[in-house]
GROMACS .gro file of C-alpha atoms in nm:
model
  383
    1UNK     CA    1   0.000   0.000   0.000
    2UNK     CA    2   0.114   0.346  -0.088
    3UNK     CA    3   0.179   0.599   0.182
    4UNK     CA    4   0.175   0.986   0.125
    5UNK     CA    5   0.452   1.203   0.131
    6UNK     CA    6   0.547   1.288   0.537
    7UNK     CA    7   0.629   1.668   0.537
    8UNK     CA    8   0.582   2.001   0.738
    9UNK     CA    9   0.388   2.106   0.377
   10UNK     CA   10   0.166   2.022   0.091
   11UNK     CA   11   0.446   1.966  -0.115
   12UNK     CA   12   0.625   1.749   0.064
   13UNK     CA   13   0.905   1.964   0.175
   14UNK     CA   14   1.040   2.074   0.513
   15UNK     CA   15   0.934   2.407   0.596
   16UNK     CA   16   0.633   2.659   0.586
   17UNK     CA   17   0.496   2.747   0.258
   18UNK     CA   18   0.585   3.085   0.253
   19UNK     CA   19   0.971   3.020   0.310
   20UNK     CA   20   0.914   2.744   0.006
   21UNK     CA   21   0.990   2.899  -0.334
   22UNK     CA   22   0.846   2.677  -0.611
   23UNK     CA   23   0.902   2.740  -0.969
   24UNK     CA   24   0.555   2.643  -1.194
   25UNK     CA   25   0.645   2.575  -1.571
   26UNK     CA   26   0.332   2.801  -1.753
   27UNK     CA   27   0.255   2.688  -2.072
   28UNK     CA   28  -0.046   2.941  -2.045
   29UNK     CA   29  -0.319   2.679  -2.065
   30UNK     CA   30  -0.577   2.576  -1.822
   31UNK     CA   31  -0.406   2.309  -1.613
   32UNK     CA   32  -0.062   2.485  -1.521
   33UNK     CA   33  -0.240   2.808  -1.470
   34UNK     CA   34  -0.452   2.605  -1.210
   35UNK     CA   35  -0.134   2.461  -1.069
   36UNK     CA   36   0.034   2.777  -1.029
   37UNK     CA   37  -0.327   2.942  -0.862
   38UNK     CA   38  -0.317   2.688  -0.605
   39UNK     CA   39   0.026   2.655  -0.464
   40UNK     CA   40  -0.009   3.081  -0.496
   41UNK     CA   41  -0.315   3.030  -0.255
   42UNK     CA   42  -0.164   2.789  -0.021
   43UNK     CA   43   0.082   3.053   0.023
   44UNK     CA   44   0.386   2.929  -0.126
   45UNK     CA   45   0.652   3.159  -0.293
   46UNK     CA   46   0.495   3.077  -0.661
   47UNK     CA   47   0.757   3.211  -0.979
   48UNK     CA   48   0.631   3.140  -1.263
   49UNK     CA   49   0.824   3.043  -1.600
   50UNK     CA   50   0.666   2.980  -1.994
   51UNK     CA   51   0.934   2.845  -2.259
   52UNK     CA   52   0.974   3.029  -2.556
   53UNK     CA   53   0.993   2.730  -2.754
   54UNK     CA   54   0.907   2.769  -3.122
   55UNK     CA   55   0.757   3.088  -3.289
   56UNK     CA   56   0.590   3.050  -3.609
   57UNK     CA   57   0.384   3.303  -3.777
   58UNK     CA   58   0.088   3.042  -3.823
   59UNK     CA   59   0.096   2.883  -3.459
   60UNK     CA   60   0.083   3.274  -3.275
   61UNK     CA   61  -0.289   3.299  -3.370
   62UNK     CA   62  -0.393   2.935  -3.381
   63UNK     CA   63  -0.572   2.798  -3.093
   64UNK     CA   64  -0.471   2.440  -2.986
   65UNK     CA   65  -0.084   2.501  -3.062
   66UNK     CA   66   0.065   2.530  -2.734
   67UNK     CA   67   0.387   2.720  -2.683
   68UNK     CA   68   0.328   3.002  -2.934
   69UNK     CA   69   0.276   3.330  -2.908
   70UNK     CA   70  -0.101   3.372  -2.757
   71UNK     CA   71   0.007   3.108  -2.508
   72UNK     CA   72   0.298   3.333  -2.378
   73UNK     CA   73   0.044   3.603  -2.361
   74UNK     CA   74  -0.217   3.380  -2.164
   75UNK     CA   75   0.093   3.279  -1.902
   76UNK     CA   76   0.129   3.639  -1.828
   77UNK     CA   77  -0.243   3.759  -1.759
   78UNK     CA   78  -0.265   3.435  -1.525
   79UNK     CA   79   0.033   3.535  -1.371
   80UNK     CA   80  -0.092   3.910  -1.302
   81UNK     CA   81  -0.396   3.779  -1.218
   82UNK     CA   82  -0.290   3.540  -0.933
   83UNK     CA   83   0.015   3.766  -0.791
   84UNK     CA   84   0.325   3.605  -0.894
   85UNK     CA   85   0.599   3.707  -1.084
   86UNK     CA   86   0.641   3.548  -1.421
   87UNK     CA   87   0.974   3.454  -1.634
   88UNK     CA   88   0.965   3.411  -2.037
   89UNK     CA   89   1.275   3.216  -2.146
   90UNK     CA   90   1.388   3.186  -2.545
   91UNK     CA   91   1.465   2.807  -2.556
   92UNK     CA   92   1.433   2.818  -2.951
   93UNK     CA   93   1.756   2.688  -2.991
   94UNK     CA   94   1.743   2.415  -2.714
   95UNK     CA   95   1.445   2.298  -2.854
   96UNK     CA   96   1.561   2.284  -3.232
   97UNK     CA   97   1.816   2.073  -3.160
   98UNK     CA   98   1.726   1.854  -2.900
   99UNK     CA   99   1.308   1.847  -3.058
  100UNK     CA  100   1.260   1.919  -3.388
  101UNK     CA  101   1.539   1.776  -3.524
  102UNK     CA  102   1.518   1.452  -3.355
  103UNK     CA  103   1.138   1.447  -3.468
  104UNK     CA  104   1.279   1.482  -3.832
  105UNK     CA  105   1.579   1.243  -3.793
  106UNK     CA  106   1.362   0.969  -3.646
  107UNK     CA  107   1.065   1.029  -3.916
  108UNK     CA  108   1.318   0.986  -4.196
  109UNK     CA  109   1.458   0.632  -4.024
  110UNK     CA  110   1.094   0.569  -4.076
  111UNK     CA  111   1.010   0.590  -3.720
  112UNK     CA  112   0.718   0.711  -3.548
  113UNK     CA  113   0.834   0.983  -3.287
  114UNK     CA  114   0.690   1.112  -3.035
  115UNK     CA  115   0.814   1.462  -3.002
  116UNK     CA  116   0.655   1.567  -2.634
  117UNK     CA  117   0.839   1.283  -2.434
  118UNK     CA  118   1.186   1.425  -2.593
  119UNK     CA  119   1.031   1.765  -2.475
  120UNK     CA  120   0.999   1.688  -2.134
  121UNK     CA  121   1.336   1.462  -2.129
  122UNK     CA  122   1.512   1.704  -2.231
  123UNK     CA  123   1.428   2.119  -2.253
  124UNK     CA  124   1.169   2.093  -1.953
  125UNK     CA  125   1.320   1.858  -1.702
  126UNK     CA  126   1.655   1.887  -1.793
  127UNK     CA  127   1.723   2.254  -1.890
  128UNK     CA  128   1.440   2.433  -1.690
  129UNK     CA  129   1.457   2.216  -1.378
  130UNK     CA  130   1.818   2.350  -1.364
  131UNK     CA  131   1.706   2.680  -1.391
  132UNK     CA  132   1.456   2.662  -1.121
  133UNK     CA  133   1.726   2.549  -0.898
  134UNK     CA  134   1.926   2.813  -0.984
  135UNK     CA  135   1.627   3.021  -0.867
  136UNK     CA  136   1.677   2.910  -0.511
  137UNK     CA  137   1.331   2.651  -0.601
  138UNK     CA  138   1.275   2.383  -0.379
  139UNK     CA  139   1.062   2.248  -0.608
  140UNK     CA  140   0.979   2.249  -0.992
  141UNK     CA  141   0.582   2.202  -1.061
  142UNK     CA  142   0.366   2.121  -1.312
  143UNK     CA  143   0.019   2.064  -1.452
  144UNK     CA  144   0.089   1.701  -1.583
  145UNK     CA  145  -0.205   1.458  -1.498
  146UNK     CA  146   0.046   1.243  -1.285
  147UNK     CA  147   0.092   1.149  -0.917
  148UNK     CA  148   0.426   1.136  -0.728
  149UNK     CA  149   0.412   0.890  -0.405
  150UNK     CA  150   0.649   0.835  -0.150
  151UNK     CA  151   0.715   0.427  -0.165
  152UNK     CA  152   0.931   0.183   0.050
  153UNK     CA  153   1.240   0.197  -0.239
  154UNK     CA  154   1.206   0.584  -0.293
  155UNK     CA  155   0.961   0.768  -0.458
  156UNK     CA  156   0.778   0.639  -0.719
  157UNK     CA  157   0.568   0.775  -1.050
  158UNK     CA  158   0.211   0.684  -1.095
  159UNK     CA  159  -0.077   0.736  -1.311
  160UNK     CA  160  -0.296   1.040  -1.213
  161UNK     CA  161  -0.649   0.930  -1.064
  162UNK     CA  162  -0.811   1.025  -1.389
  163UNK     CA  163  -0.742   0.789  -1.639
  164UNK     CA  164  -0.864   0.976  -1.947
  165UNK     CA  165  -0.616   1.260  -1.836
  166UNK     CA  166  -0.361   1.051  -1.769
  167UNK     CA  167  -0.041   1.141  -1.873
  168UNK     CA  168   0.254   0.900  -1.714
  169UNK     CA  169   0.303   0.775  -2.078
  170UNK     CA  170   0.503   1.091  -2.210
  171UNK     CA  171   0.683   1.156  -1.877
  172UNK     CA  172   0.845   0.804  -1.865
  173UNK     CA  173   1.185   0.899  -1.896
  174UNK     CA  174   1.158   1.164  -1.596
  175UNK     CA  175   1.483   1.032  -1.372
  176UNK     CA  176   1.471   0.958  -1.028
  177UNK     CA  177   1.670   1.272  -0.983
  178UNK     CA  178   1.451   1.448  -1.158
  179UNK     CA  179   1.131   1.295  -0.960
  180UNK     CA  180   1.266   1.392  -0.655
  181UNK     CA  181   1.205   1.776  -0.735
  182UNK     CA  182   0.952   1.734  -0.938
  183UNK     CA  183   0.556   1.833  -0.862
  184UNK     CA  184   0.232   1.744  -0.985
  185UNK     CA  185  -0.014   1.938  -0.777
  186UNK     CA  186  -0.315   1.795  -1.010
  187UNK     CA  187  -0.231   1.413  -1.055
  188UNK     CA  188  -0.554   1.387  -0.793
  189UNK     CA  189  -0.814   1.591  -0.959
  190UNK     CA  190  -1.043   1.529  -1.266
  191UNK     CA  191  -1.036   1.755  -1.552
  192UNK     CA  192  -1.359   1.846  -1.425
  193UNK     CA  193  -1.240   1.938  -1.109
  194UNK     CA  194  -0.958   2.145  -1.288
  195UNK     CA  195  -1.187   2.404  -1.495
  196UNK     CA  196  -1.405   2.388  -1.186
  197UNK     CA  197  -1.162   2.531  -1.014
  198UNK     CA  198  -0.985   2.777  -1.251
  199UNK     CA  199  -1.322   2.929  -1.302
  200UNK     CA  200  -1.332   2.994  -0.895
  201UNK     CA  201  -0.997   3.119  -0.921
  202UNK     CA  202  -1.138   3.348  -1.171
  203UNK     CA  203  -0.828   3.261  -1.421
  204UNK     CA  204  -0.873   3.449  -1.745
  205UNK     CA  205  -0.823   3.103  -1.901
  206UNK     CA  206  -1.063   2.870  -1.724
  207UNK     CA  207  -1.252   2.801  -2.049
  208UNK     CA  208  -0.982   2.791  -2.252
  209UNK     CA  209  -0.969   2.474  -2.523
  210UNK     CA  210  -0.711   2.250  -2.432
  211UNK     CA  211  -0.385   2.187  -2.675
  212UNK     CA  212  -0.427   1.937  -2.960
  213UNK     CA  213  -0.133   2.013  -3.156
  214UNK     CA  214   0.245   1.983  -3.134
  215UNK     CA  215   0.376   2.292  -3.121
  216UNK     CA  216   0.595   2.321  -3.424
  217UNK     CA  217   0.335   2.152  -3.639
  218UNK     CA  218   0.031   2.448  -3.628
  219UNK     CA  219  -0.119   2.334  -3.933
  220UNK     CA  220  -0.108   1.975  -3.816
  221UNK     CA  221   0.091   1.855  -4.157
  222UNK     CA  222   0.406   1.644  -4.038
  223UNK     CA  223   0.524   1.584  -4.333
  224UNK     CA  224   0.523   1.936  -4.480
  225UNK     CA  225   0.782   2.041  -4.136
  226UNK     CA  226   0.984   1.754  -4.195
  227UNK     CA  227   1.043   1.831  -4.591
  228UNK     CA  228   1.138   2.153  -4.471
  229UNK     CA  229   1.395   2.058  -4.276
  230UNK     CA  230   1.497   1.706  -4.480
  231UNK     CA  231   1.484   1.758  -4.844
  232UNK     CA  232   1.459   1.432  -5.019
  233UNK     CA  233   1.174   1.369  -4.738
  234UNK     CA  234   0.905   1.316  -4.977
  235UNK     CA  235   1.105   1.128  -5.194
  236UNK     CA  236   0.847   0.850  -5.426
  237UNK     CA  237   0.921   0.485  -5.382
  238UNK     CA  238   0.741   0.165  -5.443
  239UNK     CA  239   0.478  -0.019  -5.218
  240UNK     CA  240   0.512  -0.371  -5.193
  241UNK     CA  241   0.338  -0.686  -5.050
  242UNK     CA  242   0.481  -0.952  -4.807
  243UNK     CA  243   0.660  -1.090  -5.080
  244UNK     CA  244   0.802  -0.817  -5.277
  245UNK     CA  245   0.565  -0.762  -5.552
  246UNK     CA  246   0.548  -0.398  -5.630
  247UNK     CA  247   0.157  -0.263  -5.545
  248UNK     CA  248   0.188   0.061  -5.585
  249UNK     CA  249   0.448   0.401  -5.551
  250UNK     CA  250   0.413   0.627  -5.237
  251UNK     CA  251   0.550   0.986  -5.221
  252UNK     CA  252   0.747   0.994  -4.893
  253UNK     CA  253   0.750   0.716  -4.599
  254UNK     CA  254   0.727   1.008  -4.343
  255UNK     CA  255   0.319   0.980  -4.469
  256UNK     CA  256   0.335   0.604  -4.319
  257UNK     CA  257   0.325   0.473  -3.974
  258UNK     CA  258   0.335   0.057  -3.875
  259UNK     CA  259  -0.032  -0.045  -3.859
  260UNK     CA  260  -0.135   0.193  -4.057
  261UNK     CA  261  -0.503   0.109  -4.251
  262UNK     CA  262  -0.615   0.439  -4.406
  263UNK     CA  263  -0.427   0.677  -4.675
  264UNK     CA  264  -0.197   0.400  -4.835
  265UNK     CA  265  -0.372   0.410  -5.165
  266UNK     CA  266  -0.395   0.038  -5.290
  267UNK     CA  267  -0.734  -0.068  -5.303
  268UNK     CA  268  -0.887  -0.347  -5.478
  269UNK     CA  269  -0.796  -0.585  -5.234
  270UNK     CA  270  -0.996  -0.852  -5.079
  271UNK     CA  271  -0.864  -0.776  -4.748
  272UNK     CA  272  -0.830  -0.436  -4.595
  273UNK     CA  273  -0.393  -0.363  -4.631
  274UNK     CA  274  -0.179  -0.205  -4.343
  275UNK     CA  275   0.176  -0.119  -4.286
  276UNK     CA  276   0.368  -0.400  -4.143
  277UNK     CA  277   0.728  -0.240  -4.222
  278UNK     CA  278   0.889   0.064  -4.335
  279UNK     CA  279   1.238  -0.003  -4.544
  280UNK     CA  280   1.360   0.379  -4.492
  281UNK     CA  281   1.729   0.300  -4.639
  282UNK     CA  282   1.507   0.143  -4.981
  283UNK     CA  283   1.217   0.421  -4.931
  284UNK     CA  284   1.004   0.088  -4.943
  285UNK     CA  285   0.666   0.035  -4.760
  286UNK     CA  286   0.544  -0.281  -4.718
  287UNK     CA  287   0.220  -0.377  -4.666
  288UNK     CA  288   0.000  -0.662  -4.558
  289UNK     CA  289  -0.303  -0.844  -4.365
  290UNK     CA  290  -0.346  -0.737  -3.981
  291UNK     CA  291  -0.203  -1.090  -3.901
  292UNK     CA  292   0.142  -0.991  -4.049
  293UNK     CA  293   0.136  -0.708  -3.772
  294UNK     CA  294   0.162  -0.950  -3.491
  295UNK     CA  295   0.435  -0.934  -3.238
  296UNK     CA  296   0.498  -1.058  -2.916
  297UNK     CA  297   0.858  -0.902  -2.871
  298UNK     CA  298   0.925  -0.557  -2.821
  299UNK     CA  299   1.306  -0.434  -2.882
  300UNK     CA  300   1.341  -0.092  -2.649
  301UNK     CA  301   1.716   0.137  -2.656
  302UNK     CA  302   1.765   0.386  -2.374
  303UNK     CA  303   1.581   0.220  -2.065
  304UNK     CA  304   1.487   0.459  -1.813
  305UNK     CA  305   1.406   0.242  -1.514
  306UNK     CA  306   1.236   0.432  -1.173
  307UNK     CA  307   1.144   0.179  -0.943
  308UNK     CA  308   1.361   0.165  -0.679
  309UNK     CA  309   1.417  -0.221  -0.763
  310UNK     CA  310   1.697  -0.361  -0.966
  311UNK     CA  311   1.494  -0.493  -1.281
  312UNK     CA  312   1.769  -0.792  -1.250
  313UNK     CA  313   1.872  -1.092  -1.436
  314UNK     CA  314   1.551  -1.262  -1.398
  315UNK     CA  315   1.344  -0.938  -1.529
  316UNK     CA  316   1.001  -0.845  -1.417
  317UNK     CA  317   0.619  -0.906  -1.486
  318UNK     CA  318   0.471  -0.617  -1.537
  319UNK     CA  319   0.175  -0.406  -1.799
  320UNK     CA  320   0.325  -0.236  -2.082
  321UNK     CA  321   0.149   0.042  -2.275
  322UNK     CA  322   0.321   0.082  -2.663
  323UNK     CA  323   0.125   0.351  -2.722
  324UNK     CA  324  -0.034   0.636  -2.542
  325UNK     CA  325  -0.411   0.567  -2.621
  326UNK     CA  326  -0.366   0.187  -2.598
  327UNK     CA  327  -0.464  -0.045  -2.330
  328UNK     CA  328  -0.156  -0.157  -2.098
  329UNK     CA  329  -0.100  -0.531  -2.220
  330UNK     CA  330   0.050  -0.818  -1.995
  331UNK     CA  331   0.424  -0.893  -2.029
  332UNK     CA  332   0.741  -0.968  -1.872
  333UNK     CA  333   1.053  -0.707  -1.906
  334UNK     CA  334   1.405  -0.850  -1.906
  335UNK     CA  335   1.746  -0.586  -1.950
  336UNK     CA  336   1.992  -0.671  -2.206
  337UNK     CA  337   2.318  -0.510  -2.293
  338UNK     CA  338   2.362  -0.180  -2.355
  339UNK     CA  339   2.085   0.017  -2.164
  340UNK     CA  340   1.832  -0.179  -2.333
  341UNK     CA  341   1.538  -0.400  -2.223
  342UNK     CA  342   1.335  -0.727  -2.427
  343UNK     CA  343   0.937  -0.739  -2.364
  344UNK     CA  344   0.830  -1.068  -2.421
  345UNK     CA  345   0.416  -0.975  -2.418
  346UNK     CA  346   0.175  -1.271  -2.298
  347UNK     CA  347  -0.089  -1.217  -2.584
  348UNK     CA  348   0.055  -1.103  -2.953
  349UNK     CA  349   0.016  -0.713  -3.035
  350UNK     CA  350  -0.030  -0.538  -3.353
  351UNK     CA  351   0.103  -0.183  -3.493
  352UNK     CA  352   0.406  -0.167  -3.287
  353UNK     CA  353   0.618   0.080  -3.407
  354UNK     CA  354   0.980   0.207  -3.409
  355UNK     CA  355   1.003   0.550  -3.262
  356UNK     CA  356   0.738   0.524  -3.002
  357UNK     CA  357   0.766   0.420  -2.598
  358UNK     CA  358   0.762   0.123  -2.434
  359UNK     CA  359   0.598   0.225  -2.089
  360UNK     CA  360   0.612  -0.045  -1.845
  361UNK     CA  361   0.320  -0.034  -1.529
  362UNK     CA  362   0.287  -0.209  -1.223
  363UNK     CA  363  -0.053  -0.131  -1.142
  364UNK     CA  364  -0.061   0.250  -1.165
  365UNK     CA  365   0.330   0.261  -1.073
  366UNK     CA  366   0.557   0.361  -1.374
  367UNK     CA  367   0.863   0.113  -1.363
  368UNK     CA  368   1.022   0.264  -1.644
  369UNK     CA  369   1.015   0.242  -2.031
  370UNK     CA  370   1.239   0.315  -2.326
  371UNK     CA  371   1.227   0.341  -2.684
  372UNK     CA  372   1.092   0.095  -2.973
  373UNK     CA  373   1.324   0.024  -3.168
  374UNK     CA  374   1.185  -0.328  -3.320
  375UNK     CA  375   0.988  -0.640  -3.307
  376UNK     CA  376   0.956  -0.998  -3.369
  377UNK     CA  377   0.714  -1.243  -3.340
  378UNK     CA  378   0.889  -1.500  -3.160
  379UNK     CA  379   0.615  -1.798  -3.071
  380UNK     CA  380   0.453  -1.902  -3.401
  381UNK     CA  381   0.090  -1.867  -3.211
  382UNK     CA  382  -0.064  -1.544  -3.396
  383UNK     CA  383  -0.369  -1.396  -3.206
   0.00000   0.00000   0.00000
């Protein structure tokens, strides 16, 4: 059983709120504004901070881009509004290089990326958790839909009560350093609860839509950003079946992900075609029946492990979510060389691709997770 954090405040830290400086990162939407509002009204010494991250002339007026230029504007007003003084750092060039071109790299290895984990591994918990140190913070908060728990091994990650706002998925490579300053103020509330509360708070942003697009991508085209930056990214090639007969040409495989059913253009087919494999080096896709998608070993590079337990020789049995809106599936977890794991799932999986996480779960607790980078089907039992 889980016990709470032990402390003299809310937060978990020795002293009174008011000697307690805590840094809030502002990305000028609802749920860090109500973050910052409440540790402001529980009297802590609230500073808050939004990231300059990526300014392009289409995102500053569209609504559902975070990190552009409205959204700096947003931060501010709930800043004034609530008290607190409020920080804008340019992280363009962090972000460019440890981001966007990642996100284009790994789409032209024909990978799937998912550009907000590398955000918060890198320019938010890495670069501005060092800055709020630097600020004399005792404590670096956010509005991330996660919980932080004090456990027998050390403190431990967990999925916030809410499971449709869950967001333990993208922060999987947070370290165990990084936990330990780390605060999620609303990994116990609903998202009800949340514009419930910013409208109390009288927040100029309580009914403000949430974010549905990456940042960098306001129009919501990948494949246009990554041209940009990669020419030859929309290079043609051929489509092919299982066995290498040519179906088809394709312009690009950024416009592909594995288990992809829609968009591939062949048609005339008794059964409905997905990706099973993207040959980036031979700008091939291949596709096939759903069956060919089945896997039951998972491949994962730069294992982040945060339970306080050695995973071990033996490995561990554990859940293991392979993507962010899919249901955690049964499966044991076993390191191999290199700072690298093997899943070995109980029941095949389909549309496992390179580029995305490998989040492993026991019960709501975050073990760890790492990075696809392949599978196998290793029984011959196809589900």
């Amino acid at each position: 059983m889980m016990r709470s954090l032990e402390s003299t405040n809310s937060l978990g830290l020795p002293g009174a709120p008011a000697d307690t400086r805590v840094v809030v990162a502002m990305s000028g939407g609802v749920d860090s504004s109500v973050a910052a509002a409440l540790l402001k009204r529980e009297g802590y010494d609230v500073v808050g901070i939004t990231l300059q991250l990526y300014d392009h002339g289409a995102a500053v007026q569209r609504k559902g881009a975070c990190c552009a230029g409205q959204d700096i504007y947003d931060a501010r007003r709930v800043a004034e509004t609530i008290g607190i003084p409020h920080y804008v750092l340019d992280y363009e060039s962090r972000f460019s290089e440890s981001v966007i071109e990642d996100f284009a790299d790994s789409y032209m290895r024909g990978e799937t990326p998912i550009p907000c984990v590398r955000c918060n591994q890198t320019v938010k918990f890495r670069d501005l958790l060092s800055t709020a140190k630097e600020l004399g913070a005792a404590a670096l908060a956010t509005g991330h839909y996660v919980r932080r728990e004090a456990g027998v091994s050390g403190t431990e990650l967990h999925q916030a009560e809410d499971d449709s706002r869950d967001q333990s998925y993208f922060l999987f490579a947070t370290t165990p350093e990084q936990l330990d300053f780390l605060r999620f103020p609303l990994g116990g509330l609903p998202k009800s609860e949340t514009r419930k509360l910013a409208e109390e708070l009288n927040l100029p942003v309580a009914a403000k839509p949430d974010s549905q697009d990456i940042c960098f991508v306001p129009n919501g085209s990948y494949a246009q950003v990554v041209s940009r930056l990669r020419p030859g990214a929309l290079d043609p090639g051929e489509i092919v079946d299982l066995k290498g007969q040519v179906l088809g040409r394709h312009e690009g495989i950024i416009n592909f992900t594995i288990g992809q059913r829609r968009g591939i253009g062949i048609g005339g087919t008794a059964d409905p075609l997905y990706v099973v494999a993207i040959d980036a080096q031979a700008a091939r896709v291949v596709v096939g029946p759903k069956s060919a998608l089945a896997r039951d070993r998972v491949f994962v590079k730069e294992l982040n492990w945060l339970d306080g337990r050695p995973l071990g020789q033996e490995g561990r049995s554990c859940q293991v979510k392979l993507r962010s809106a899919q249901p955690a599936a049964a499966a044991r977890v076993m390191a191999s060389p290199g700072r690298g794991a093997v899943i070995d799932l109980v029941e095949p999986q389909h549309g496992i691709a390179p580029g995305q996480a490998a989040v492993l779960y026991d019960g709501s607790q975050v073990l760890g997770g790492g990075w696809i980078v392949g599978s196998e089907l290793h029984s011959q039992e196809v589900a």
